[in-house]
Short mmCIF file of N, CA and C in Angstrom, two decimals:
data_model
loop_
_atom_site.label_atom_id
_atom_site.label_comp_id
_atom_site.label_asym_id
_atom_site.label_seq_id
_atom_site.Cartn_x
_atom_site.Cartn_y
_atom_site.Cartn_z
N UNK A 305 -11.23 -11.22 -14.39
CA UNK A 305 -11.62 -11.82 -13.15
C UNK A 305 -11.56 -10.77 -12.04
N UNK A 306 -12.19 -10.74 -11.36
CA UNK A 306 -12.61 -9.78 -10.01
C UNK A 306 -12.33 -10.79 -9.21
N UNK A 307 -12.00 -10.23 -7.64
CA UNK A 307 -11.90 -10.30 -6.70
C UNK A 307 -11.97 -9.00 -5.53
N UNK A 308 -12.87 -9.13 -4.85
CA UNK A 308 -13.51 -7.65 -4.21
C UNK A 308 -13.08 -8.65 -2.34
N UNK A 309 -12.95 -7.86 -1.99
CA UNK A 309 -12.94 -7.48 -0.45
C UNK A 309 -14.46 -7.79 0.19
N UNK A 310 -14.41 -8.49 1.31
CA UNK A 310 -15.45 -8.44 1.82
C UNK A 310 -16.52 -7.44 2.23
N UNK A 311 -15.53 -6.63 3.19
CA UNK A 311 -15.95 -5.22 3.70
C UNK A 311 -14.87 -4.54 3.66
N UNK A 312 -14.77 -3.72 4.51
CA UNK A 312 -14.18 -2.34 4.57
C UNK A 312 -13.40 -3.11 5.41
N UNK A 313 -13.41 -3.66 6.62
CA UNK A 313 -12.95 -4.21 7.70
C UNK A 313 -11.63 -5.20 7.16
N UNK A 314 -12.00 -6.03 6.03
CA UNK A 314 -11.12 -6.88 5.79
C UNK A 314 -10.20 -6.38 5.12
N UNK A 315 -10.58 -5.04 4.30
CA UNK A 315 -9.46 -4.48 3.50
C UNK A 315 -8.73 -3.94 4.26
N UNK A 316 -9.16 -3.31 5.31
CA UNK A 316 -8.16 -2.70 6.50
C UNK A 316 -7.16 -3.93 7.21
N UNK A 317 -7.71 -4.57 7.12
CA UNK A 317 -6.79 -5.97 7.86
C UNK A 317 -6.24 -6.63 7.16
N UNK A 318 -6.56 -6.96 5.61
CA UNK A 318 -4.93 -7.15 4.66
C UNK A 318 -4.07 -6.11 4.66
N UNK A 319 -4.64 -4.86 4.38
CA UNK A 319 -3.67 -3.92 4.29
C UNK A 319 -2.96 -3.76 5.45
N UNK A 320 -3.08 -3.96 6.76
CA UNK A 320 -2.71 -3.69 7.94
C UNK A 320 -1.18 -4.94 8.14
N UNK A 321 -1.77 -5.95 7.48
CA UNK A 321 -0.58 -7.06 7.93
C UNK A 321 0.27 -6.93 6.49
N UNK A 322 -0.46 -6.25 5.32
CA UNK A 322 0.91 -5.97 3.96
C UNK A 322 1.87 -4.99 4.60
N UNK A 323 1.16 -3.75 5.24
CA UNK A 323 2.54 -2.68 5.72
C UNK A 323 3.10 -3.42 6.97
N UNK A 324 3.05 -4.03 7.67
CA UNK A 324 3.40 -5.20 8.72
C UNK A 324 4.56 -5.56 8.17
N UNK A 325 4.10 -6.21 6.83
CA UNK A 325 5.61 -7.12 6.25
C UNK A 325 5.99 -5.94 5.30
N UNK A 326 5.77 -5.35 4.99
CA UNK A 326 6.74 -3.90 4.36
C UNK A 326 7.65 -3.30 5.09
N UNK A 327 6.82 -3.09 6.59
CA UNK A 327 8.02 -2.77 7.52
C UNK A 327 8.69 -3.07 8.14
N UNK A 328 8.59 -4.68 8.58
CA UNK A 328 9.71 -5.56 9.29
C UNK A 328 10.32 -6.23 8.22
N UNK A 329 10.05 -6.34 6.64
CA UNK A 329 10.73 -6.71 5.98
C UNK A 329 12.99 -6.42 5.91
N UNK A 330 13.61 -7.08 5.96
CA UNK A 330 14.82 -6.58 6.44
C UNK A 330 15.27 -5.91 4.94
N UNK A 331 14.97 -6.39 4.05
CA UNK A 331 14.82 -5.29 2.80
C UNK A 331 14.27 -4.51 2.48
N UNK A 332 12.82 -4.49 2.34
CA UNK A 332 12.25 -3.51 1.55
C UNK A 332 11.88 -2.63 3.11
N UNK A 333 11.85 -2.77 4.01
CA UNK A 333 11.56 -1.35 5.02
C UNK A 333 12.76 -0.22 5.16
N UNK A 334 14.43 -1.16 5.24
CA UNK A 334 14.61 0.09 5.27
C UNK A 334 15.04 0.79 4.15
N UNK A 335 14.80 0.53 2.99
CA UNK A 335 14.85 1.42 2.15
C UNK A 335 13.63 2.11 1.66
N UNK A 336 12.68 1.22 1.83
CA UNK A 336 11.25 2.60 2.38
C UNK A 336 11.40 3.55 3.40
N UNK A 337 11.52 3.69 4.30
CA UNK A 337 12.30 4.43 5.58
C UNK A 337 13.37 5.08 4.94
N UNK A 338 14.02 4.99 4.36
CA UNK A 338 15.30 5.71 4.06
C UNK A 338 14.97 6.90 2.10
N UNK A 339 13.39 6.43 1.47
CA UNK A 339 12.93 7.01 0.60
C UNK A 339 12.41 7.81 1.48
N UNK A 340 11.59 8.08 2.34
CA UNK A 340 11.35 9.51 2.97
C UNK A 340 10.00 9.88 2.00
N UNK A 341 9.21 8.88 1.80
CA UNK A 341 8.14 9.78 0.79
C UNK A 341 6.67 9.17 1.19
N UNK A 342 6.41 10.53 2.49
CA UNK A 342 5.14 10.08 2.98
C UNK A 342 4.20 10.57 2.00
N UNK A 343 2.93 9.07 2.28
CA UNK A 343 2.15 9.48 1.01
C UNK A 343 0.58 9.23 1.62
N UNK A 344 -0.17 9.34 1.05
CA UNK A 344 -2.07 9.45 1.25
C UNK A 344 -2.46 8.82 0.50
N UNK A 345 -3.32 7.44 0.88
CA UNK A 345 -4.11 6.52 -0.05
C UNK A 345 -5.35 6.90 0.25
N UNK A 346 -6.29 7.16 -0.70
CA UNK A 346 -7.59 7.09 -0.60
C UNK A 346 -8.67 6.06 -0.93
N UNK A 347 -8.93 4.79 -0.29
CA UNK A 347 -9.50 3.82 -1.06
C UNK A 347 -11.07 4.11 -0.95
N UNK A 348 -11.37 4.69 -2.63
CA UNK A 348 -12.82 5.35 -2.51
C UNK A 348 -14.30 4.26 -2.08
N UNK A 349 -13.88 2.86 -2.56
CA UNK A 349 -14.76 1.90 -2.62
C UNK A 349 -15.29 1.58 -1.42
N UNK A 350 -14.33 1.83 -0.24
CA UNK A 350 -14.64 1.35 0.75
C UNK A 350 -14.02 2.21 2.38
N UNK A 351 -14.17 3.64 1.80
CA UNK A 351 -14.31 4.58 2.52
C UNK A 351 -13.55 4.72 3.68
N UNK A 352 -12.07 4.46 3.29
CA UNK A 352 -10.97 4.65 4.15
C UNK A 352 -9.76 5.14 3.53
N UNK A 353 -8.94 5.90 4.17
CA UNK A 353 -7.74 6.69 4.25
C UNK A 353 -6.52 6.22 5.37
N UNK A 354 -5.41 6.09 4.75
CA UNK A 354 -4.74 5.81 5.41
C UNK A 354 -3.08 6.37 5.10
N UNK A 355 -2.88 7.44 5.81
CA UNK A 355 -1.37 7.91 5.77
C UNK A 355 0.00 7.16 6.25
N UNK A 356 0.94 7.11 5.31
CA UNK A 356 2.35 6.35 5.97
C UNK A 356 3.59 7.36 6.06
N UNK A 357 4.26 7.04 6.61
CA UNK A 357 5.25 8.21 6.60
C UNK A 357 6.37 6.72 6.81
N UNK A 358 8.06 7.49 6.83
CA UNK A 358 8.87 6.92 7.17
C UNK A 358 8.92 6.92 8.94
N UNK A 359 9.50 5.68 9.61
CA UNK A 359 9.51 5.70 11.06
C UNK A 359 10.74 6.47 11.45
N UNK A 360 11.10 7.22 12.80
CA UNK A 360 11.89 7.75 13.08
C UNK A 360 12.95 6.85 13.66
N UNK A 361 14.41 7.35 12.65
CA UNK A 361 15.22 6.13 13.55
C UNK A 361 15.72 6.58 14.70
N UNK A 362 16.19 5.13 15.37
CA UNK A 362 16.43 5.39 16.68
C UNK A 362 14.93 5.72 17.71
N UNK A 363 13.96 5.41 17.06
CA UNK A 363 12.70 6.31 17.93
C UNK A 363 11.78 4.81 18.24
N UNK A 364 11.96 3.44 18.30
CA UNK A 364 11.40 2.27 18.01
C UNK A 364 10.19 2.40 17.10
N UNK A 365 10.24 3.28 16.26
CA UNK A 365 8.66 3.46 15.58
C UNK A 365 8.57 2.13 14.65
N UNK A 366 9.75 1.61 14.03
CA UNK A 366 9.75 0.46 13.00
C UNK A 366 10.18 1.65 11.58
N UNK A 367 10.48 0.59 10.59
CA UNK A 367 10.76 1.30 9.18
C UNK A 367 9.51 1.97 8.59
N UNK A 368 8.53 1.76 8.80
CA UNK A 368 6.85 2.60 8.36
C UNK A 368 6.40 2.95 9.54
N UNK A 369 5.05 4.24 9.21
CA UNK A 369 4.22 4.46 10.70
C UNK A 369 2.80 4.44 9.52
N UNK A 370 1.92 3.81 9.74
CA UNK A 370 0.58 4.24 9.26
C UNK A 370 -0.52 4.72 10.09
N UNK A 371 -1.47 5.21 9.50
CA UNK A 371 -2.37 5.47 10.35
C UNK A 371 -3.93 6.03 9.17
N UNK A 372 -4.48 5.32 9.85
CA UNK A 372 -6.00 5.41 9.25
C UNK A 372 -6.62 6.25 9.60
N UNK A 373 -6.48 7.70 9.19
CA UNK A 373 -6.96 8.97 9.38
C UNK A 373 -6.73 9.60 8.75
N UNK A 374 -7.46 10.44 8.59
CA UNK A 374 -6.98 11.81 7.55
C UNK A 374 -6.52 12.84 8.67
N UNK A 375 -6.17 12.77 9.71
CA UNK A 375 -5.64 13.84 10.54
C UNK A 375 -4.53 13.18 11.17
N UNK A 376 -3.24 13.59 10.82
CA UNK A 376 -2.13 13.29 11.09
C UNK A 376 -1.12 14.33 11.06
N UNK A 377 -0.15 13.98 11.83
CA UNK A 377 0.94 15.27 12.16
C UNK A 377 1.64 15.36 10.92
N UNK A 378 1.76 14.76 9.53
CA UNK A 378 2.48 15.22 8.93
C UNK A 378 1.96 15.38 7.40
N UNK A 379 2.85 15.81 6.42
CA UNK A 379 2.00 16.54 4.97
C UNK A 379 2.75 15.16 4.31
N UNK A 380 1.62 14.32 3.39
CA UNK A 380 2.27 13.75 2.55
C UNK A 380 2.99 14.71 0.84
N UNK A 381 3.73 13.93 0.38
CA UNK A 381 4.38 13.89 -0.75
C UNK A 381 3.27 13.91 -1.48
N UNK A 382 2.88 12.46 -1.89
CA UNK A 382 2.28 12.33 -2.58
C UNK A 382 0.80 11.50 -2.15
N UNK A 383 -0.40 11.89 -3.11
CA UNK A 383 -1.89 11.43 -2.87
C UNK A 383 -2.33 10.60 -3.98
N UNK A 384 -3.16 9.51 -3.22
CA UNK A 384 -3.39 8.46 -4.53
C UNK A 384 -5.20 8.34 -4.29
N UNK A 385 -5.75 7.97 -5.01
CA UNK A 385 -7.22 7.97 -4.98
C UNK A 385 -6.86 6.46 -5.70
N UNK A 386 -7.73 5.26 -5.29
CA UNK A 386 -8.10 3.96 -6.15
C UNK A 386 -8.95 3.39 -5.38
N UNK A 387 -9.70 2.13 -6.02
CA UNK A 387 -10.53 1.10 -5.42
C UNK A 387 -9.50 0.26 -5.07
N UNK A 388 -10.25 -0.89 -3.76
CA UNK A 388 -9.80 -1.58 -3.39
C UNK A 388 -9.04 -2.42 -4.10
N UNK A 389 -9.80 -2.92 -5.18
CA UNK A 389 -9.41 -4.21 -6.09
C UNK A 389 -8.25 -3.32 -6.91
N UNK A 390 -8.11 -2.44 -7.00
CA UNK A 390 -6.69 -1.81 -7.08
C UNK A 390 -5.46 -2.07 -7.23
N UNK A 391 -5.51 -1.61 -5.68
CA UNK A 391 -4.50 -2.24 -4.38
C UNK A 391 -4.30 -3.51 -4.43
N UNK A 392 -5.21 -4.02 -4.40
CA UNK A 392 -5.25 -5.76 -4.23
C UNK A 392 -4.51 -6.27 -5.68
N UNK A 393 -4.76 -5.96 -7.01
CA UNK A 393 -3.79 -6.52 -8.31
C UNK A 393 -2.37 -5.99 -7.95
N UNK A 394 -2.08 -4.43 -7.56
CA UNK A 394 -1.22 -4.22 -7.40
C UNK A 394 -0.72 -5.22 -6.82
N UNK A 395 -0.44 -5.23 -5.18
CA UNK A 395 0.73 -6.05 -4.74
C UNK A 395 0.36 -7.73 -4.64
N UNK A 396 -0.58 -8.03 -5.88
CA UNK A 396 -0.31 -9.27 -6.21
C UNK A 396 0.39 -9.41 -7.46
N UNK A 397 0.88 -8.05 -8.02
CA UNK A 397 1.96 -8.13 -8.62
C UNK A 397 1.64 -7.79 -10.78
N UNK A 398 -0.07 -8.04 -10.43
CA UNK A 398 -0.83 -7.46 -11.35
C UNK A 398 -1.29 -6.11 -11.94
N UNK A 399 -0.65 -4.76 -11.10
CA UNK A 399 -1.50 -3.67 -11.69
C UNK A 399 -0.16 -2.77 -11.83
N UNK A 400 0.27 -2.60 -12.80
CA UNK A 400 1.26 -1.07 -12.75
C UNK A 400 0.80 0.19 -12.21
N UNK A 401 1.57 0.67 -11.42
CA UNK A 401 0.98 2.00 -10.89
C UNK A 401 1.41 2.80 -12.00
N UNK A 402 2.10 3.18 -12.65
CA UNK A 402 2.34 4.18 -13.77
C UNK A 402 1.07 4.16 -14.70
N UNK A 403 1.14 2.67 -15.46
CA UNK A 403 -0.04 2.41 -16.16
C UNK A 403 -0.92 2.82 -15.81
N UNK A 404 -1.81 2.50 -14.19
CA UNK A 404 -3.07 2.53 -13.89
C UNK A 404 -2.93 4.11 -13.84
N UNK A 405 -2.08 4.77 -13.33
CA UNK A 405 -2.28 6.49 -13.58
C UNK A 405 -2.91 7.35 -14.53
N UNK A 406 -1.80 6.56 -15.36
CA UNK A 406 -2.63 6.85 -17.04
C UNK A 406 -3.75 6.32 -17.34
N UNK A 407 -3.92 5.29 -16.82
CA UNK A 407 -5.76 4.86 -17.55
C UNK A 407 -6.52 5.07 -16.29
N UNK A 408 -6.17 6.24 -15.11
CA UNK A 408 -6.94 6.65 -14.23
C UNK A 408 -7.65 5.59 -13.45
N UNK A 409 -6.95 4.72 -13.57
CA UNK A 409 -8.05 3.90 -12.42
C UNK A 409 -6.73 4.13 -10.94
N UNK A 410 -5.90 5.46 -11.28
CA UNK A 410 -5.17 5.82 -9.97
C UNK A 410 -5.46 7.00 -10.07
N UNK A 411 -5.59 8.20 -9.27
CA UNK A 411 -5.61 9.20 -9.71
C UNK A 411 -4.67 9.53 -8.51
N UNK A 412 -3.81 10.38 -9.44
CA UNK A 412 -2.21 10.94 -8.48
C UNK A 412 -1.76 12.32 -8.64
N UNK A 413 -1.56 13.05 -7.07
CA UNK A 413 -0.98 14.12 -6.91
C UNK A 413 -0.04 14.59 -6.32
N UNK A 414 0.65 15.63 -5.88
CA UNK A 414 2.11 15.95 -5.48
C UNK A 414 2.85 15.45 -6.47
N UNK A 415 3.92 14.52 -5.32
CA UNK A 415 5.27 14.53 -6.06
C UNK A 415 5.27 12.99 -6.63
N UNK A 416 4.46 12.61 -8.19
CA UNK A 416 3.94 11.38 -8.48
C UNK A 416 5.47 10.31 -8.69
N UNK A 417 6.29 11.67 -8.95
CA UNK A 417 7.57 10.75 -9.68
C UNK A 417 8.59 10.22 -8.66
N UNK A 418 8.56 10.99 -7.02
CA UNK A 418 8.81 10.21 -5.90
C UNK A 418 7.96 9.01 -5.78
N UNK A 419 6.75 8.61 -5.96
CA UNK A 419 6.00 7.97 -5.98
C UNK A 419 6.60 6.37 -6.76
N UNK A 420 6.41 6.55 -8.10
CA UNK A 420 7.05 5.95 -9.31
C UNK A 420 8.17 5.59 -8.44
N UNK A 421 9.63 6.22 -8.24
CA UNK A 421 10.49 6.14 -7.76
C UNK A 421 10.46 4.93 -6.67
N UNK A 422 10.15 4.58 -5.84
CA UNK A 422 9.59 3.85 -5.07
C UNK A 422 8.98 2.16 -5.15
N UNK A 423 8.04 2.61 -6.28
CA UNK A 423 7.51 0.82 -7.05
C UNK A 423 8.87 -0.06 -7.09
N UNK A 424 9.84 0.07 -7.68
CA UNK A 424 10.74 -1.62 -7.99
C UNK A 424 11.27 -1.83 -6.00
N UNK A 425 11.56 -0.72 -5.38
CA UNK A 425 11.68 -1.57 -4.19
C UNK A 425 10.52 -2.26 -3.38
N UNK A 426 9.27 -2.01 -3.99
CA UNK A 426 8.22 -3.15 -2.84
C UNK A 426 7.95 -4.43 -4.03
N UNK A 427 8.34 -4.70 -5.24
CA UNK A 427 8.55 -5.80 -6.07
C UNK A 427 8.83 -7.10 -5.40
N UNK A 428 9.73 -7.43 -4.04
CA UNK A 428 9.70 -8.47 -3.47
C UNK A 428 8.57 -8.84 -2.44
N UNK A 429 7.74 -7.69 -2.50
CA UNK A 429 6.15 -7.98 -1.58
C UNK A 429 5.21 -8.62 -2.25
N UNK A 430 5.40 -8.42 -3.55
CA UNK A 430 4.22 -9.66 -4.53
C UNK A 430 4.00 -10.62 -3.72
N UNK A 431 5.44 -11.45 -4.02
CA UNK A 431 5.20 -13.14 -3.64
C UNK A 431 4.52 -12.92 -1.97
N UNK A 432 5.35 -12.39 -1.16
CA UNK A 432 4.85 -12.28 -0.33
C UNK A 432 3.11 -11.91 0.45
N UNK A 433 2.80 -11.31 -0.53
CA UNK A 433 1.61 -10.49 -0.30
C UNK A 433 0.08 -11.92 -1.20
N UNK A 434 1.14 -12.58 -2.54
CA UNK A 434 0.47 -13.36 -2.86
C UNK A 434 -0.04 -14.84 -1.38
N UNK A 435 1.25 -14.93 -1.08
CA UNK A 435 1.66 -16.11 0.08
C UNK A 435 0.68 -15.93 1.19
N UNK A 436 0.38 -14.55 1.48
CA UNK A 436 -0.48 -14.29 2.19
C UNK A 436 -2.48 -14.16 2.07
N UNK A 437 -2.47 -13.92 1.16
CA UNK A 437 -3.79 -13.96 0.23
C UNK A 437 -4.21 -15.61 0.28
N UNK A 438 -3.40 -16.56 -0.74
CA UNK A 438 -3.19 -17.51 -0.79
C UNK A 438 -3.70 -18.07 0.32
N UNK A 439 -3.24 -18.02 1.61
CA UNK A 439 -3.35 -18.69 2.90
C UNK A 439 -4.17 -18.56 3.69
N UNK A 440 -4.68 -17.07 3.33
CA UNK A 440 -5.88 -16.75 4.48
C UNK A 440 -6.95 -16.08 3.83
N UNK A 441 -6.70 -15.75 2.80
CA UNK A 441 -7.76 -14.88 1.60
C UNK A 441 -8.06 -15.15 0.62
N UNK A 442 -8.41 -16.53 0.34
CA UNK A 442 -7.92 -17.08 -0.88
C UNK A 442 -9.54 -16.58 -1.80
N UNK A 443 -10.10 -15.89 -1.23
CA UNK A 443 -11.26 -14.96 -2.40
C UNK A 443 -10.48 -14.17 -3.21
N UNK A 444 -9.47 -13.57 -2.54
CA UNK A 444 -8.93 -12.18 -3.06
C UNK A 444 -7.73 -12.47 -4.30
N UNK A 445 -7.50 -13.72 -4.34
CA UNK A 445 -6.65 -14.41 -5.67
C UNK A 445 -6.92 -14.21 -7.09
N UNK A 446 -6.43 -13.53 -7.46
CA UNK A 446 -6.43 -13.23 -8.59
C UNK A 446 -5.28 -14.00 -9.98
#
């Protein structure tokens, strides 16, 4: 079963309110923030980039900073290349990032195993990310 994104626009605006609840999450932000492993998504399907880094504490930045550019003040860790519908199984709790590495429907560089390292703490964003789909996206249900 597929489920594709409208446009480019809408994938930017789930993704925009998933790192939203990644980073005000009172669990999983600050131990994203406290992994330190800024990284580079490339979503080829629909021709956007978007860098995250950890927020500076004490600086009100929040536990994440993103930004939809490829020109940003800092070097990620690690670089991911995927399609939308990707992303979208992923944090509905459907796509292994290790797996999809290996059967290349991720393609990953730098430091992949900081990367890896990372997956079991956004595991409580499924439900969440499903809850959200569910409610306002319910195309994107998988």
């Amino acid at each position: 079963m597929s489920a594709t994104f409208s446009s480019s626009a809408e994938f930017r605006e789930v993704m925009d309110r998933t790192f939203q609840i990644m980073s005000e999450d009172p669990e999983i932000g600050p131990r994203l923030r406290d992994a330190d492993t800024p990284q580079r998504f490339e979503f080829s399907d629909v021709d956007l980039v978007v860098n995250i880094r950890s927020g500076m504490p004490d600086s009100g930045e929040g536990n994440l900073v993103w930004d939809w550019s490829d020109e940003v003040a800092w070097n990620p860790k690690v670089m991911m290349v995927m399609a939308s519908d990707t992303a979208n199984r992923y944090f509905q709790g459907r796509e292994d990032v290790a797996l999809a590495i290996a059967r290349r429907r991720i393609r990953a560089s730098g430091d992949v195993k900081a990367a890896l390292a990372i997956q079991p703490m956004l595991r409580p964003l499924f439900a969440r990310y499903r809850d959200l789909i569910t409610r306002d996206y319910a195309h994107l249900e998988l």
